[in-house]
Amino acid sequence: MNHHEAESRLRRAYEHATPDALEAIRAACSQTKGERIIMTNKRKKFPWTKLLAVAAALVLVVGAVAGLGMYRRSRPTTTVSLDVNPALSISLNKDETVLAVTPRNEEARAVVGDMELAGNDLTLVVNALIGSMLRQGYLDDSHNSILVSVEDTDARRGEALQKKLAGQIDGLLHTDTLDGAVLSQTVDAADGELKTLAEKYGISLGKARLIQQIVAQDARHTFDELVGLTVHELNLISSDGTGSKLETVTANGTASDKGYIGVEAAKTAAVFDAIGDTEPQITWLDAVEMDYENGRMVYEVEFAVMGVEYDYAIDALTGAVVKKETDTDNEDDRRPATTTTGKPSSTTTAGKPTSTTAAGSAAITAEQAKAAALAHAGVKAADIRDYGCELDREDGVLVYDIEFSAGDTDYEYLIDAATGKILEYERDRDD
Amino acid sequence: MVFLLTVATPPEEEKMDALLAALAAGEREALAGLYEETRTPVYAFAFSILKNHTDAEDVLQDTYVRLYHAAGSYRPEGKPMAYILTVTRNLCYQRLREHSRRPEALPEELEGLPETATVEDRVLLQACLDRLTDGERQVVTLHAVAGFRHREIAALLGMSLSGVLSRYHRAIHKLRQLCEGGTV
């Protein structure tokens, strides 16, 4: 049997093993019709009872001072708006009894369904609505952000309600699969400009306020550009590891980036594009943050290596390079930065060399393994070519698989990554 | 003359470019076409990384959902199959990261394989799990099922070309032994 036949056998086996998933894929795609959401964990549905257990969600609470009015039972004194992708308004009287729930878009209609919510206490109604959103997948561990805006005739009452709601929803959405954050800000409902913007784009006052804040802080963004983003995406681009970057917003917890490739993958993509498969000393110039550029969510990766500064925007969904800037600068020290040796560590066994000691991985660095191999082969680093080094697993042992050529001889070494011992070597002279 | 009938051939580039462009233009039927063209390489590659059928199936689905949603940002540069498998690869790595945070490791199993898989197929795939290293399995799968050249495999997996070549040769050597030895 030649290798073509062996490959055919393998191909045939895989062909037979591939399930038919087209219907499931179609269902997952149309679930979020018109919205840019990826539901990656469609199989895992959260049981309603679990949701009311410990939880944390991302809640953006906006307090507002509206016009004046008499305090009568049927007169709405307060409006609470919820924005995720579903957008709805809840009007209340002074006793926090819900007078009406008004869905503002298709998804909100789906959330409300045929629930009869008017006449109930606000706490109950919020429970029901959040539960519905979780059940239908509008909130999950990849999209854990919700915007809550409170407009009240009485500023003090509005703020108190804001705090209470934040606490309630915070407590609602904390399971072992869901983590969240609470954002709070105040907004002035009498702000004419804000109202105009909100009406023009058909979004809530609270969301408009959030976008307005982002644009004010970062001139690269325009209101127009950000209007189509979900609350979750807006949160991702306006926060970093320590919380919201917006001054008027207080944040608890972090927006999840589980729907995306992740910081490590973004770093790997950027470094690989810049310098390929080598092991340099990388200086990270800034923490990796998410942003919105060229119509997509990206990771911003900035680093310097061998005197050159790189500024990358990596597509957060696919890992493709969206933008790349380099700046040759011969100065070595700039701002304080964290330094790691080698490529960002990876916990996969796909064979990426790593010299950081992540739990359970190599204690010997790739550099040390290389030195051991060269010493054994009796060749100098300067004399080799076609050098390759992979971290692999042979019979359960983590090894460095090192290959290089020197003169007319090809060498291959397997070096135990824990002890540095040479397990195997091969020399192959060209003839 | 013996006529060797192969069930699947590696997908054609032009066809895929056209499908991806159609998807970007909002033609949802293009998704079905793209799926039919590319599902085996996507599944096979995911399986070669994740080493179990269930997770590979999940990533298979997630890949197309992601392609669907990211369609607008696809720019036809380089090989479309490389683009698709990059998405698959990243989904796999993400899943491995998530699993590494929990104490139990990923199951290595073929449970859940569709009925179309024969006993022969199962034995071969199980042998791939047992007898090939991770690197060897991924390299030979990309070469055999996705039709990638060694250089393209190196780029996708972040390996050196020589690393790919040696893994490929070892993997083929072992596969041939398995197929000839009567165990498959």
Coordinates of C-alpha atoms in Angstrom, one line a residue:
Chain A
M1 CA 0.0 0.0 0.0
N2 CA 1.4 3.4 -0.9
H3 CA 0.8 6.6 0.9
H4 CA -2.0 7.7 -1.5
E5 CA -4.0 4.7 -0.6
A6 CA -3.3 5.2 3.1
E7 CA -4.6 8.8 2.8
S8 CA -7.6 7.6 0.8
R9 CA -8.5 5.3 3.6
L10 CA -8.2 8.0 6.2
R11 CA -10.2 10.5 4.1
R12 CA -12.9 7.9 3.6
A13 CA -13.1 7.2 7.4
Y14 CA -13.4 10.9 8.2
E15 CA -16.0 11.4 5.4
H16 CA -18.1 8.7 7.0
A17 CA -17.6 10.0 10.5
T18 CA -18.6 13.6 9.7
P19 CA -22.1 14.2 11.1
D20 CA -24.8 16.0 9.2
A21 CA -25.2 19.2 11.1
L22 CA -26.7 21.5 8.5
E23 CA -30.1 21.8 10.1
A24 CA -28.6 22.6 13.5
I25 CA -26.3 25.2 12.0
R26 CA -29.2 26.8 10.1
A27 CA -31.2 26.9 13.3
A28 CA -28.3 28.5 15.2
C29 CA -27.9 31.1 12.5
S30 CA -31.5 32.1 12.2
Q31 CA -31.9 32.3 16.0
T32 CA -30.2 35.6 15.9
K33 CA -31.8 36.9 12.7
G34 CA -30.6 40.4 11.9
E35 CA -28.2 40.5 14.8
R36 CA -24.6 39.7 14.9
I37 CA -24.6 37.2 17.8
I38 CA -22.8 33.9 17.9
M39 CA -24.6 31.3 20.0
T40 CA -21.8 28.9 20.6
N41 CA -23.4 26.9 23.4
K42 CA -26.8 26.2 22.1
R43 CA -26.9 22.8 23.7
K44 CA -26.5 24.0 27.2
K45 CA -29.7 25.6 28.3
F46 CA -29.9 27.2 31.8
P47 CA -32.7 25.7 34.0
W48 CA -34.9 28.5 35.2
T49 CA -34.5 27.5 38.9
K50 CA -30.7 27.7 38.6
L51 CA -30.9 31.2 37.3
L52 CA -32.4 32.5 40.5
A53 CA -29.5 31.1 42.4
V54 CA -26.2 33.1 42.8
A55 CA -25.5 35.1 39.7
A56 CA -23.8 38.2 38.4
A57 CA -24.8 40.0 35.3
L58 CA -23.7 43.1 33.5
V59 CA -26.2 45.7 34.3
L60 CA -25.9 49.3 33.1
V61 CA -28.1 51.3 35.4
V62 CA -29.0 54.8 34.2
G63 CA -30.8 57.1 36.5
A64 CA -32.6 60.0 35.1
V65 CA -34.6 62.9 36.2
A66 CA -37.8 63.4 34.1
G67 CA -40.5 66.0 34.2
L68 CA -42.7 66.7 37.2
G69 CA -46.0 65.0 38.0
M70 CA -48.5 64.3 40.7
Y71 CA -48.1 61.2 42.7
R72 CA -51.2 59.2 41.9
R73 CA -51.5 55.4 41.9
S74 CA -52.1 55.0 38.2
R75 CA -49.8 57.8 37.1
P76 CA -46.4 56.4 35.9
T77 CA -43.7 58.0 38.0
T78 CA -40.8 55.9 36.8
T79 CA -39.7 54.2 33.6
V80 CA -37.2 51.3 33.7
S81 CA -35.8 50.3 30.4
L82 CA -33.9 47.1 29.6
D83 CA -31.5 46.8 26.7
V84 CA -29.7 43.7 25.6
N85 CA -30.7 43.1 22.1
P86 CA -34.3 42.9 23.2
A87 CA -35.3 46.5 24.2
L88 CA -38.3 47.1 26.4
S89 CA -39.7 49.7 28.8
I90 CA -41.4 49.1 32.1
S91 CA -43.5 51.9 33.5
L92 CA -44.2 51.9 37.3
N93 CA -46.1 53.9 39.9
K94 CA -44.7 55.2 43.1
D95 CA -45.4 51.8 44.8
E96 CA -43.2 50.1 42.3
T97 CA -46.2 48.3 40.8
V98 CA -45.8 47.7 37.1
L99 CA -48.3 49.6 35.0
A100 CA -47.2 48.4 31.6
V101 CA -44.4 46.6 29.8
T102 CA -43.7 47.8 26.3
P103 CA -41.5 45.8 24.0
R104 CA -39.7 48.1 21.5
N105 CA -38.4 45.5 19.1
E106 CA -38.9 42.0 17.8
E107 CA -36.7 40.3 20.3
A108 CA -38.4 42.1 23.2
R109 CA -41.7 40.8 21.9
A110 CA -40.2 37.3 22.0
V111 CA -39.0 37.9 25.6
V112 CA -42.3 39.1 26.8
G113 CA -44.2 36.4 25.0
D114 CA -47.7 36.1 26.4
M115 CA -46.7 36.9 30.0
E116 CA -49.3 39.1 31.8
L117 CA -47.0 41.4 33.7
A118 CA -49.0 44.5 34.5
G119 CA -50.2 44.9 38.0
N120 CA -47.3 42.9 39.5
D121 CA -44.5 44.1 41.7
L122 CA -41.4 45.3 39.9
T123 CA -39.2 42.7 41.5
L124 CA -41.4 39.9 40.1
V125 CA -41.5 41.4 36.7
V126 CA -37.8 41.8 36.5
N127 CA -37.3 38.2 37.6
A128 CA -39.6 37.0 34.9
L129 CA -38.1 39.1 32.1
I130 CA -34.5 38.2 33.0
G131 CA -35.4 34.6 33.2
S132 CA -37.0 34.8 29.8
M133 CA -34.0 36.4 28.3
L134 CA -31.7 33.7 29.8
R135 CA -34.0 30.9 28.6
Q136 CA -34.1 32.2 25.1
G137 CA -30.4 32.7 25.0
Y138 CA -30.3 36.5 24.8
L139 CA -28.1 36.4 27.9
D140 CA -25.5 33.7 28.3
D141 CA -21.8 33.4 29.2
S142 CA -20.7 34.9 25.9
H143 CA -23.1 37.8 26.1
N144 CA -23.4 38.7 29.7
S145 CA -24.2 42.4 29.4
I146 CA -27.5 44.2 30.1
L147 CA -28.3 47.9 30.2
V148 CA -30.8 49.1 32.7
S149 CA -31.9 52.7 32.6
V150 CA -34.1 54.4 35.3
E151 CA -36.0 57.6 34.7
D152 CA -37.8 59.0 37.7
T153 CA -39.6 62.2 38.5
D154 CA -37.8 62.2 41.9
A155 CA -34.0 62.1 41.5
R156 CA -33.4 60.5 44.9
R157 CA -35.9 57.8 44.5
G158 CA -34.5 57.1 41.0
E159 CA -31.1 56.6 42.4
A160 CA -32.3 54.3 45.1
L161 CA -34.3 52.3 42.6
Q162 CA -31.2 52.1 40.4
K163 CA -29.1 50.7 43.2
K164 CA -31.8 48.2 44.2
L165 CA -32.3 47.0 40.6
A166 CA -28.6 46.7 40.1
G167 CA -28.4 44.5 43.2
Q168 CA -31.3 42.4 42.3
I169 CA -30.1 41.6 38.7
D170 CA -26.6 41.2 40.0
G171 CA -27.9 38.5 42.4
L172 CA -30.1 37.0 39.6
L173 CA -27.5 36.2 37.0
H174 CA -24.7 34.4 38.8
T175 CA -24.4 30.7 38.0
D176 CA -21.3 28.5 37.6
T177 CA -21.4 29.2 33.9
L178 CA -22.3 32.8 33.9
D179 CA -20.2 35.7 35.3
G180 CA -21.1 39.3 34.9
A181 CA -20.6 42.9 35.8
V182 CA -22.7 45.8 37.0
L183 CA -22.4 49.2 35.4
S184 CA -24.2 52.2 36.7
Q185 CA -24.5 55.7 35.4
T186 CA -26.8 58.6 35.6
V187 CA -28.4 60.4 32.7
D188 CA -30.5 63.5 32.3
A189 CA -33.8 62.6 30.5
A190 CA -34.4 66.3 29.9
D191 CA -31.4 66.3 27.7
G192 CA -32.9 67.3 24.4
E193 CA -29.9 66.4 22.3
L194 CA -29.8 62.9 23.7
K195 CA -33.5 62.5 23.1
T196 CA -33.1 63.5 19.4
L197 CA -30.2 61.1 18.9
A198 CA -32.2 58.3 20.6
E199 CA -35.2 58.9 18.4
K200 CA -33.3 59.3 15.2
Y201 CA -31.6 55.9 15.6
G202 CA -34.5 54.2 17.3
I203 CA -32.5 53.2 20.4
S204 CA -33.2 53.8 24.1
L205 CA -32.0 56.9 26.0
G206 CA -29.7 54.8 28.1
K207 CA -28.0 53.2 25.1
A208 CA -27.7 56.6 23.4
R209 CA -26.1 57.9 26.5
L210 CA -23.6 55.1 26.6
I211 CA -22.6 55.6 23.0
Q212 CA -22.4 59.3 23.5
Q213 CA -19.9 58.7 26.4
I214 CA -17.8 56.4 24.3
V215 CA -17.6 58.8 21.4
A216 CA -16.7 61.7 23.7
Q217 CA -13.8 59.7 25.0
D218 CA -12.4 58.3 21.8
A219 CA -12.4 60.5 18.7
R220 CA -11.9 57.5 16.4
H221 CA -15.5 56.5 17.0
T222 CA -18.6 58.1 15.6
F223 CA -22.1 57.8 17.0
D224 CA -23.3 56.6 13.7
E225 CA -20.8 53.8 13.6
L226 CA -21.6 52.4 17.0
V227 CA -25.4 52.5 16.9
G228 CA -25.7 49.0 15.5
L229 CA -23.5 47.4 18.2
T230 CA -25.1 45.4 20.9
V231 CA -24.9 46.5 24.5
H232 CA -22.4 43.7 25.1
E233 CA -20.1 44.9 22.3
L234 CA -20.3 48.5 23.5
N235 CA -19.3 47.3 27.0
L236 CA -16.4 45.3 25.6
I237 CA -15.0 48.4 23.7
S238 CA -15.5 50.8 26.6
S239 CA -13.9 48.7 29.3
D240 CA -10.6 47.1 30.0
G241 CA -9.3 44.6 32.6
T242 CA -10.0 46.9 35.5
G243 CA -13.5 48.0 34.5
S244 CA -15.2 50.7 32.5
K245 CA -13.1 53.4 31.0
L246 CA -16.0 55.8 31.0
E247 CA -15.8 58.3 33.9
T248 CA -19.5 58.4 34.5
V249 CA -19.8 54.6 34.6
T250 CA -19.1 52.3 37.6
A251 CA -18.3 48.7 36.7
N252 CA -18.4 45.5 38.7
G253 CA -17.0 42.5 36.9
T254 CA -16.1 42.1 33.2
A255 CA -17.9 41.8 29.9
S256 CA -17.2 38.2 28.7
D257 CA -15.2 37.7 25.5
K258 CA -16.1 34.0 25.3
G259 CA -17.8 34.6 22.0
Y260 CA -14.5 35.5 20.5
I261 CA -11.1 33.9 20.0
G262 CA -9.6 35.3 23.2
V263 CA -6.6 37.4 24.1
E264 CA -4.0 34.6 23.9
A265 CA -5.1 33.6 20.4
A266 CA -5.1 37.3 19.3
K267 CA -1.6 37.7 20.6
T268 CA -0.5 34.6 18.9
A269 CA -2.0 35.7 15.6
A270 CA -0.3 39.1 15.8
V271 CA 3.1 37.8 16.8
F272 CA 3.1 35.0 14.1
D273 CA 2.2 37.6 11.4
A274 CA 5.0 39.9 12.6
I275 CA 7.9 37.6 13.0
G276 CA 6.7 34.1 12.2
D277 CA 7.7 31.0 14.1
T278 CA 10.7 32.1 16.0
E279 CA 11.3 32.7 19.7
P280 CA 12.1 36.3 20.4
Q281 CA 12.0 38.4 23.4
I282 CA 8.6 40.2 23.2
T283 CA 7.8 43.3 25.1
W284 CA 4.1 43.9 25.5
L285 CA 3.4 47.6 25.3
D286 CA -0.1 47.6 26.6
A287 CA -2.8 45.2 27.9
V288 CA -4.8 43.7 25.0
E289 CA -8.2 45.5 24.7
M290 CA -11.2 45.1 22.4
D291 CA -12.3 47.7 20.0
Y292 CA -14.6 48.2 17.0
E293 CA -12.7 48.9 13.7
N294 CA -13.5 48.5 10.0
G295 CA -16.9 47.2 10.9
R296 CA -15.9 44.4 13.2
M297 CA -14.8 43.7 16.8
V298 CA -11.1 43.4 17.1
Y299 CA -8.4 42.8 19.7
E300 CA -5.7 45.6 19.8
V301 CA -2.3 44.0 20.3
E302 CA 0.7 46.2 20.8
F303 CA 4.2 44.9 21.3
A304 CA 7.8 45.5 20.5
V305 CA 10.4 43.0 19.4
M306 CA 14.0 43.5 18.3
G307 CA 13.7 47.2 18.2
V308 CA 10.5 47.3 16.2
E309 CA 7.1 48.3 17.5
Y310 CA 4.0 46.6 16.2
D311 CA 0.4 47.7 16.5
Y312 CA -2.1 45.1 15.4
A313 CA -5.9 44.9 15.2
I314 CA -6.9 41.3 15.1
D315 CA -10.4 40.2 14.0
A316 CA -12.0 39.0 17.2
L317 CA -14.0 36.3 15.5
T318 CA -11.6 34.9 13.0
G319 CA -8.1 35.9 14.1
A320 CA -7.4 37.6 10.8
V321 CA -5.2 40.7 10.7
V322 CA -7.4 43.7 10.2
K323 CA -4.8 46.4 10.7
K324 CA -1.1 46.4 11.1
E325 CA 1.3 49.2 11.9
T326 CA 5.0 49.0 12.5
D327 CA 7.3 51.6 13.9
T328 CA 11.0 51.1 13.7
D329 CA 12.5 52.6 16.8
N330 CA 16.0 51.9 18.0
E331 CA 15.4 52.9 21.6
D332 CA 15.1 50.0 23.9
D333 CA 13.2 51.4 26.8
R334 CA 10.0 53.3 26.6
R335 CA 7.1 52.8 28.9
P336 CA 7.1 50.1 31.6
A337 CA 5.9 46.9 30.1
T338 CA 5.5 43.3 31.0
T339 CA 8.1 41.1 29.3
T340 CA 7.7 37.5 28.4
T341 CA 10.2 35.3 26.7
G342 CA 9.0 33.5 23.6
K343 CA 5.5 33.3 22.2
P344 CA 2.4 33.6 24.4
S345 CA 2.0 30.3 26.1
S346 CA -0.6 28.0 24.8
T347 CA -2.3 25.2 26.8
T348 CA -2.9 23.1 23.6
T349 CA -0.9 20.2 22.4
A350 CA -0.7 21.5 18.9
G351 CA 3.0 21.8 19.1
K352 CA 3.7 25.4 19.8
P353 CA 7.0 25.9 21.6
T354 CA 6.6 27.7 24.9
S355 CA 9.2 28.7 27.5
T356 CA 6.8 29.9 30.2
T357 CA 6.1 27.4 32.9
A358 CA 2.4 27.1 32.7
A359 CA 1.1 24.4 35.1
G360 CA 1.8 21.0 33.7
S361 CA 4.0 22.0 30.9
A362 CA 7.7 22.2 30.2
A363 CA 10.3 23.0 32.9
I364 CA 13.1 23.2 30.3
T365 CA 12.9 26.2 27.9
A366 CA 13.0 25.7 24.2
E367 CA 16.3 27.6 24.2
Q368 CA 17.8 25.2 26.6
A369 CA 16.6 22.2 24.6
K370 CA 18.1 23.7 21.5
A371 CA 21.4 24.2 23.2
A372 CA 21.4 20.6 24.4
A373 CA 20.7 19.3 20.9
L374 CA 23.4 21.5 19.3
A375 CA 25.9 20.5 21.9
H376 CA 25.2 16.8 21.4
A377 CA 25.4 17.2 17.6
G378 CA 28.6 19.1 17.9
V379 CA 27.4 22.0 15.7
K380 CA 27.3 25.7 16.3
A381 CA 24.1 27.7 16.2
A382 CA 25.5 29.9 13.5
D383 CA 26.0 26.9 11.2
I384 CA 22.5 25.4 11.2
R385 CA 19.6 26.0 8.9
D386 CA 16.0 24.9 8.6
Y387 CA 15.7 25.0 12.4
G388 CA 12.4 23.7 13.8
C389 CA 11.3 23.2 17.4
E390 CA 7.9 21.8 18.5
L391 CA 6.5 20.8 21.8
D392 CA 4.9 17.5 21.4
R393 CA 3.7 14.5 23.4
E394 CA 5.3 11.1 22.7
D395 CA 3.8 8.3 24.7
G396 CA 2.5 10.6 27.3
V397 CA 5.8 12.4 27.8
L398 CA 6.1 16.1 27.0
V399 CA 9.1 16.5 24.6
Y400 CA 10.8 19.1 22.4
D401 CA 11.0 17.8 18.9
I402 CA 14.0 19.7 17.4
E403 CA 15.2 19.5 13.9
F404 CA 17.9 21.2 12.0
S405 CA 20.4 20.8 9.2
A406 CA 24.1 21.4 9.2
G407 CA 26.3 20.8 6.3
D408 CA 24.9 17.8 4.5
T409 CA 23.4 16.2 7.6
D410 CA 19.8 16.4 8.9
Y411 CA 19.4 16.1 12.6
E412 CA 16.4 15.3 14.8
Y413 CA 16.3 15.3 18.6
L414 CA 13.6 14.4 21.1
I415 CA 14.4 16.1 24.4
D416 CA 12.4 15.5 27.6
A417 CA 10.8 18.8 28.4
A418 CA 10.8 18.2 32.1
T419 CA 14.4 16.9 32.6
G420 CA 16.2 18.1 29.5
K421 CA 17.4 14.6 28.8
I422 CA 17.9 13.5 25.2
L423 CA 15.5 10.7 24.6
E424 CA 16.2 10.0 21.0
Y425 CA 18.3 11.4 18.2
E426 CA 18.7 10.8 14.5
R427 CA 21.4 11.8 12.0
D428 CA 20.7 11.6 8.4
R429 CA 23.4 12.4 5.9
D430 CA 22.4 13.3 2.4
D431 CA 23.7 10.9 -0.3
Chain B
M1 CA -6.8 -1.7 -14.9
V2 CA -7.9 -1.2 -11.3
F3 CA -10.2 1.8 -10.9
L4 CA -9.8 3.3 -7.4
L5 CA -12.9 5.1 -6.4
T6 CA -12.4 7.7 -3.7
V7 CA -15.4 9.0 -1.8
A8 CA -14.2 12.5 -1.1
T9 CA -11.8 14.8 -2.8
P10 CA -10.3 18.0 -1.3
P11 CA -12.6 21.0 -2.0
E12 CA -11.9 23.3 -4.9
E13 CA -10.7 26.8 -4.2
E14 CA -12.7 28.8 -6.8
K15 CA -15.9 27.2 -5.8
M16 CA -15.3 28.1 -2.1
D17 CA -14.3 31.6 -2.9
A18 CA -17.6 32.0 -4.8
L19 CA -19.6 30.5 -1.9
L20 CA -17.9 32.7 0.7
A21 CA -18.5 35.8 -1.4
A22 CA -22.2 34.8 -1.9
L23 CA -22.5 34.3 1.9
A24 CA -21.0 37.8 2.4
A25 CA -23.6 39.2 0.0
G26 CA -26.3 37.7 2.2
E27 CA -27.2 34.7 0.2
R28 CA -28.2 32.2 2.9
E29 CA -28.3 29.3 0.5
A30 CA -24.6 29.7 0.1
L31 CA -24.2 28.3 3.6
A32 CA -25.6 24.9 2.6
G33 CA -23.3 24.8 -0.4
L34 CA -20.3 25.8 1.7
Y35 CA -21.2 23.2 4.3
E36 CA -21.4 20.4 1.8
E37 CA -18.1 21.4 0.2
T38 CA -16.1 21.8 3.4
R39 CA -17.7 19.8 6.2
T40 CA -15.3 16.8 6.1
P41 CA -12.1 18.8 6.4
V42 CA -13.6 21.0 9.1
Y43 CA -14.8 18.0 11.1
A44 CA -11.6 16.0 10.5
F45 CA -9.3 18.8 11.5
A46 CA -11.4 19.5 14.7
F47 CA -11.3 15.8 15.5
S48 CA -7.6 15.7 15.1
I49 CA -7.1 18.4 17.6
L50 CA -9.8 17.6 20.1
K51 CA -9.7 13.8 19.9
N52 CA -13.3 13.1 20.5
H53 CA -16.4 13.1 18.3
T54 CA -18.7 15.1 20.5
D55 CA -16.5 18.2 20.8
A56 CA -15.5 17.9 17.1
E57 CA -19.2 18.0 16.2
D58 CA -19.7 21.1 18.3
V59 CA -16.8 22.9 16.7
L60 CA -18.1 21.8 13.3
Q61 CA -21.4 23.6 13.9
D62 CA -19.8 26.6 15.6
T63 CA -17.4 27.1 12.6
Y64 CA -20.2 27.6 10.2
V65 CA -22.3 29.8 12.5
R66 CA -19.2 31.9 12.9
L67 CA -18.5 32.0 9.2
Y68 CA -22.1 33.0 8.6
H69 CA -21.9 35.9 11.1
A70 CA -18.4 37.0 10.1
A71 CA -19.2 36.7 6.4
G72 CA -19.2 40.4 5.8
S73 CA -15.6 40.7 6.9
Y74 CA -14.2 38.0 4.6
R75 CA -11.6 39.3 2.1
P76 CA -10.5 36.9 -0.6
E77 CA -6.8 36.9 0.0
G78 CA -5.0 33.6 0.3
K79 CA -6.7 30.3 0.4
P80 CA -10.3 30.1 1.4
M81 CA -9.9 26.7 3.0
A82 CA -7.1 28.1 5.1
Y83 CA -9.4 30.9 6.3
I84 CA -12.1 28.4 7.2
L85 CA -9.8 26.1 9.0
T86 CA -8.2 29.0 10.9
V87 CA -11.7 29.7 12.3
T88 CA -12.0 26.0 13.2
R89 CA -8.5 25.9 14.8
N90 CA -9.3 28.9 17.0
L91 CA -12.5 27.4 18.1
C92 CA -10.7 24.2 19.1
Y93 CA -8.0 26.1 21.0
Q94 CA -10.7 28.1 22.8
R95 CA -12.4 24.8 23.8
L96 CA -9.1 23.3 25.0
R97 CA -8.4 26.4 27.1
E98 CA -11.8 26.1 28.7
H99 CA -11.3 22.5 29.4
S100 CA -7.9 23.1 30.9
R101 CA -9.5 25.2 33.6
R102 CA -11.5 22.3 34.8
P103 CA -10.0 19.2 36.4
E104 CA -11.3 16.6 34.0
A105 CA -9.5 16.2 30.7
L106 CA -11.3 15.9 27.4
P107 CA -12.6 12.4 26.7
E108 CA -10.7 10.6 23.9
E109 CA -13.5 8.7 22.3
L110 CA -15.5 7.9 19.2
E111 CA -18.8 7.8 21.0
G112 CA -21.6 9.3 18.9
L113 CA -20.2 8.6 15.5
P114 CA -23.0 8.5 12.9
E115 CA -24.1 5.2 11.4
T116 CA -22.3 5.9 8.2
A117 CA -19.1 5.1 9.9
T118 CA -18.2 1.4 9.4
V119 CA -16.3 -0.8 11.8
E120 CA -13.2 -0.4 9.6
D121 CA -13.5 3.4 9.9
R122 CA -13.8 3.3 13.6
V123 CA -10.8 1.1 14.0
L124 CA -8.7 3.4 11.8
L125 CA -9.8 6.5 13.6
Q126 CA -9.2 4.9 17.0
A127 CA -5.8 3.9 15.9
C128 CA -5.2 7.5 14.9
L129 CA -5.9 8.5 18.4
D130 CA -3.9 5.8 20.0
R131 CA -0.9 5.5 17.7
L132 CA -0.2 8.9 16.3
T133 CA 1.0 11.9 18.3
D134 CA -1.1 15.0 18.3
G135 CA 1.2 16.7 15.8
E136 CA 1.3 13.7 13.5
R137 CA -2.4 13.3 13.5
Q138 CA -3.1 16.9 12.7
V139 CA -0.5 17.1 9.9
V140 CA -1.6 13.9 8.2
T141 CA -5.3 14.9 8.5
L142 CA -4.7 18.3 6.9
H143 CA -2.8 16.7 4.1
A144 CA -5.1 13.8 3.4
V145 CA -8.5 15.4 4.0
A146 CA -8.0 19.2 3.3
G147 CA -5.5 18.7 0.6
F148 CA -3.1 21.1 2.2
R149 CA 0.6 21.3 1.1
H150 CA 3.2 21.0 3.8
R151 CA 3.9 24.7 3.7
E152 CA 0.3 25.5 4.2
I153 CA 0.1 23.0 7.1
A154 CA 3.1 24.7 8.7
A155 CA 1.4 28.1 8.5
L156 CA -1.9 26.9 9.9
L157 CA -0.4 24.9 12.8
G158 CA 2.5 27.3 13.6
M159 CA 5.1 24.7 12.9
S160 CA 8.3 24.7 11.0
L161 CA 8.2 23.1 7.5
S162 CA 10.7 20.4 8.6
G163 CA 8.6 19.7 11.6
V164 CA 5.6 19.1 9.3
L165 CA 7.5 16.9 7.0
S166 CA 8.9 14.6 9.7
R167 CA 5.5 14.3 11.3
Y168 CA 3.9 13.6 8.0
H169 CA 6.3 10.9 7.1
R170 CA 6.0 9.2 10.5
A171 CA 2.2 9.4 10.4
I172 CA 2.0 7.9 6.9
H173 CA 4.5 5.2 7.9
K174 CA 2.3 4.2 10.9
L175 CA -0.9 4.5 8.9
R176 CA 0.4 2.2 6.2
Q177 CA 1.4 -0.3 8.9
L178 CA -2.0 -0.2 10.4
C179 CA -3.8 -0.6 7.0
E180 CA -1.5 -3.4 5.8
G181 CA -1.2 -5.2 9.1
G182 CA -4.7 -6.4 8.8
T183 CA -5.8 -4.5 11.9
V184 CA -7.9 -2.3 9.6

